[in-house]
Tab-separated table of C-alpha atoms and ligand atoms in Angstrom:
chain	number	residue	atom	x	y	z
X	3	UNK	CA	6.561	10.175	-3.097
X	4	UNK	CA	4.464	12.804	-4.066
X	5	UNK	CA	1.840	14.656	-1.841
X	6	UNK	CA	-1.606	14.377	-3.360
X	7	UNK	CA	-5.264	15.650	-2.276
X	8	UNK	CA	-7.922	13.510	-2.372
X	9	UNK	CA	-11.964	13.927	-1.122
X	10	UNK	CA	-13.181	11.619	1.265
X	11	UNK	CA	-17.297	11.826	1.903
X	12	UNK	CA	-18.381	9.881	5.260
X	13	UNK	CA	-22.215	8.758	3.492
X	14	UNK	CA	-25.561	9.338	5.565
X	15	UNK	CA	-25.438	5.501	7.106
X	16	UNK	CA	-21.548	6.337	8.926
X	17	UNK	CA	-22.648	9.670	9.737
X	18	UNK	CA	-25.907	8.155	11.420
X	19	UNK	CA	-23.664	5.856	12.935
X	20	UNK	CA	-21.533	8.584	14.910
X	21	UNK	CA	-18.304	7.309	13.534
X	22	UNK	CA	-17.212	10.221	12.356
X	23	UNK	CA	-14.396	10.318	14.774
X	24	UNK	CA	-13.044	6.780	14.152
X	25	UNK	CA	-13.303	7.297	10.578
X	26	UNK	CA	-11.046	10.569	10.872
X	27	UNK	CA	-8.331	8.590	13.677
X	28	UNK	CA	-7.707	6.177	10.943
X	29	UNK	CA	-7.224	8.986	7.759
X	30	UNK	CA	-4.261	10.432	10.835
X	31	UNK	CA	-3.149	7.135	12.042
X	32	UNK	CA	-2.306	6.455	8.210
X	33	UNK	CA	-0.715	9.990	7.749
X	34	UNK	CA	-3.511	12.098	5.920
X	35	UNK	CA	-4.483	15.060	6.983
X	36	UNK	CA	-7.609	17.244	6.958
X	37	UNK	CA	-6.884	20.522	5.400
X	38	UNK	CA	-10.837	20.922	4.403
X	39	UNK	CA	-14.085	19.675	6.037
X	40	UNK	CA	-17.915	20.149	6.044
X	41	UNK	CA	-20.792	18.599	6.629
X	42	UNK	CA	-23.424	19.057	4.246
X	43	UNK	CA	-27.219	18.083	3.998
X	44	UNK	CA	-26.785	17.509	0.023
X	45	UNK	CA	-29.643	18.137	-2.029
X	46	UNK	CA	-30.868	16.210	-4.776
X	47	UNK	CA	-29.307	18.498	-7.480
X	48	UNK	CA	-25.564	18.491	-5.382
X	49	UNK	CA	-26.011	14.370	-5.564
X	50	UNK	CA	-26.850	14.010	-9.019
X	51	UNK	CA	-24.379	16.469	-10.109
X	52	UNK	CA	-21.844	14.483	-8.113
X	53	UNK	CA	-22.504	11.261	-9.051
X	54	UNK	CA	-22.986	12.370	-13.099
X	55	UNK	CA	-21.144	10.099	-14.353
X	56	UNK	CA	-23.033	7.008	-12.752
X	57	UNK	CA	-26.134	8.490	-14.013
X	58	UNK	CA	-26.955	5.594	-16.887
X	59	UNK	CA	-26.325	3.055	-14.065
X	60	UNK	CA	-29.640	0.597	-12.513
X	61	UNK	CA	-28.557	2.205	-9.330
X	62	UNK	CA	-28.290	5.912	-9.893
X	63	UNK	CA	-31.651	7.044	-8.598
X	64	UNK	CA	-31.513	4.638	-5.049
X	65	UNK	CA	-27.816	6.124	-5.022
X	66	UNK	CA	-29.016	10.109	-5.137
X	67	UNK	CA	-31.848	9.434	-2.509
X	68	UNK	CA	-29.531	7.769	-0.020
X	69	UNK	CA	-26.768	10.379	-0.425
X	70	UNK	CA	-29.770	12.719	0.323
X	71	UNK	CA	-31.538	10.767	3.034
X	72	UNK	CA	-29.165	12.608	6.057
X	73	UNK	CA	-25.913	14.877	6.318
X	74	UNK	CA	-22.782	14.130	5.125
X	75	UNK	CA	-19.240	14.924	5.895
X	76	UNK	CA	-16.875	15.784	3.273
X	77	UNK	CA	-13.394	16.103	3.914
X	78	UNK	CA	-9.808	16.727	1.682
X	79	UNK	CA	-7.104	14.577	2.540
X	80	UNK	CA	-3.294	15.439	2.080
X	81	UNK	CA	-0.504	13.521	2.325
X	82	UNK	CA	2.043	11.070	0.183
X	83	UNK	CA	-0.424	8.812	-2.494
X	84	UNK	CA	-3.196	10.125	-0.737
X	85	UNK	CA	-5.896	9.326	-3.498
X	86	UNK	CA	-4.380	5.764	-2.977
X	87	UNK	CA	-3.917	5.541	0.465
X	88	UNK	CA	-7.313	6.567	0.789
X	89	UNK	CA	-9.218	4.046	-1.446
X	90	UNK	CA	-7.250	1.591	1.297
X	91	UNK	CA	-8.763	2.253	4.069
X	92	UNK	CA	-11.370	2.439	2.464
X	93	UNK	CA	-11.890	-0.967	1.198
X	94	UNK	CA	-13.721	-2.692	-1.421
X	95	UNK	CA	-16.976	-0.865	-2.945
X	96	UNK	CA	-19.024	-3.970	-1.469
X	97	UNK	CA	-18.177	-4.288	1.885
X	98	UNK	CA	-18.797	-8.105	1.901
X	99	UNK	CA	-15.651	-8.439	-0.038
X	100	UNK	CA	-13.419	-5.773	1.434
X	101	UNK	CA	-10.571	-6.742	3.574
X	102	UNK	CA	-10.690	-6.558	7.295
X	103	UNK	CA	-9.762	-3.582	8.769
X	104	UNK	CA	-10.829	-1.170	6.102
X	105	UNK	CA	-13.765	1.480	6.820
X	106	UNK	CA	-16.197	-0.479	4.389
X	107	UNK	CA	-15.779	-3.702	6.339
X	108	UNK	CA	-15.965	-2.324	9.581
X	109	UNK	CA	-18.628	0.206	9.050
X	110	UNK	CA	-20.736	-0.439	5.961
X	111	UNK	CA	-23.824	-3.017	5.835
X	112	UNK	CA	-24.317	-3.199	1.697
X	113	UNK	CA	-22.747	-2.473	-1.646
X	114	UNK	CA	-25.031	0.904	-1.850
X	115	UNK	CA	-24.605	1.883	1.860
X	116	UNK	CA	-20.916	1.383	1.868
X	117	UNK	CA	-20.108	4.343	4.603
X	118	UNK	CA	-17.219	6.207	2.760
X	119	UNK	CA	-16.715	7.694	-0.974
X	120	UNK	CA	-13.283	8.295	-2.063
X	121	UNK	CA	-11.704	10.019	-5.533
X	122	UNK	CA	-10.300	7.428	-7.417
X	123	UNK	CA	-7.857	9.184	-9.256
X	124	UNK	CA	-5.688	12.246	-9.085
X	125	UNK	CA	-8.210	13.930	-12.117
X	126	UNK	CA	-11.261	13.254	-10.511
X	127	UNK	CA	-9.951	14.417	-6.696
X	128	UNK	CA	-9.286	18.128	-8.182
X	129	UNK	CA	-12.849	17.821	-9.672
X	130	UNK	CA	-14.530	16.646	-6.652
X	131	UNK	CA	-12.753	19.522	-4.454
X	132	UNK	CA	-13.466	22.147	-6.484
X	133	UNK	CA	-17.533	20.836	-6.915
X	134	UNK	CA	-17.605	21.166	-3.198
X	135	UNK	CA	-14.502	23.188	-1.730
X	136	UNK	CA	-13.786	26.897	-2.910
X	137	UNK	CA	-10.059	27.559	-2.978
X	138	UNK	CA	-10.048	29.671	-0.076
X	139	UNK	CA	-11.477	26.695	2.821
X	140	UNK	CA	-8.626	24.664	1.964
X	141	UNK	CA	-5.826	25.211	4.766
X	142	UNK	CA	-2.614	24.240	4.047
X	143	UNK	CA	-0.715	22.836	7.457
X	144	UNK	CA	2.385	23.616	8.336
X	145	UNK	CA	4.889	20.668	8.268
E	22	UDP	N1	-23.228	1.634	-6.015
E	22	UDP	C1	-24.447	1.004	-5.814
E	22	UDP	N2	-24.660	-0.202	-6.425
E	22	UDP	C2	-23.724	-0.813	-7.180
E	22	UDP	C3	-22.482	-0.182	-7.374
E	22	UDP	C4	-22.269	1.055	-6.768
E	22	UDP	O1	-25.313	1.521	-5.131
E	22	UDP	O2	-23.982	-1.910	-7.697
E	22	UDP	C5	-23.000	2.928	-5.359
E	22	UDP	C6	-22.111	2.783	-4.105
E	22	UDP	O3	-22.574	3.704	-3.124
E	22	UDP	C7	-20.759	3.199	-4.646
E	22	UDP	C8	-21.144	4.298	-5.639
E	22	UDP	O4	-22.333	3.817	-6.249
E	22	UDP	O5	-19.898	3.647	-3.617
E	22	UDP	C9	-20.120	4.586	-6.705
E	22	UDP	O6	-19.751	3.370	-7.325
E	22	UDP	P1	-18.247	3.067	-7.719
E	22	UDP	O7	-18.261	1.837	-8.577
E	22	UDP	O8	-17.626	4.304	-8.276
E	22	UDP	O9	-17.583	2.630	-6.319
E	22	UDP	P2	-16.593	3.365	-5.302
E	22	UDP	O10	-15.619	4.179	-6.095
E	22	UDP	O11	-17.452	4.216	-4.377
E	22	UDP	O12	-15.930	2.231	-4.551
């Protein structure tokens, strides 16, 4: 299987939440690994650049001032189908109808608030690092 990057973002409402830390156990409990993290107070250009490509969408202006209401934490993720693996644990984008056990069920309260982000493809992870990652803070680990 091949070993993919992915971006994870733990939104304003997790990191409010101080689950941080039992958002990370679960990305090592499933075998991803953090080679790059920060947290980030985004500001409204860093949101609306990120989410471009929602930006026709009813919900693009509540989505920019929640993923500017408080800090977030960004992470990369390595490890075998990690952009996959990811969108797992993840869950479903509305938490009411993701499966138990995944962050969104566990930690999110509504389909705009939904606690994590995730790239949903191989493309758009490389895009996402390199909007918020330069190449030199990722860390390759040693296996
Ligand atoms: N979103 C929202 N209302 C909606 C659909 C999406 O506020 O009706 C927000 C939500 O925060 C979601 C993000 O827009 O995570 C991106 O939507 P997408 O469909 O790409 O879902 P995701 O990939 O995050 O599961």
């Amino acid at each position: 299987m091949a070993i993919e990057r992915t971006i994870s973002i733990i939104k304003p409402d997790a990191v409010a939440k101080n689950v941080i830390g039992e958002i990370y156990s679960r990305f090592e409990k499933a075998g991803l690994t953090v080679v790059a993290s920060k947290m980030k107070q985004l500001s409204q250009a860093d949101a609306e650049g990120f989410y471009a490509v929602h930006k026709e969408r009813p919900f693009f202006n509540d989505l920019v001032s929640f993923m500017t209401s408080g800090p977030v934490m960004i992470q990369v993720l390595e490890g075998e189908n990690a952009v996959l693996k990811n969108r797992e644990l993840m869950g479903a984008t509305n938490p009411s109808e993701a499966d138990a056990g995944t962050i969104r069920a566990d930690f999110a309260q509504s389909i705009d608030e939904n606690a994590v982000h995730g790239s949903d493809s191989l493309e758009n992870a490389n895009i996402e690092t390199e909007y918020f990652f330069a190449k030199e803070e990722l860390c390759p680990r040693l296996r």
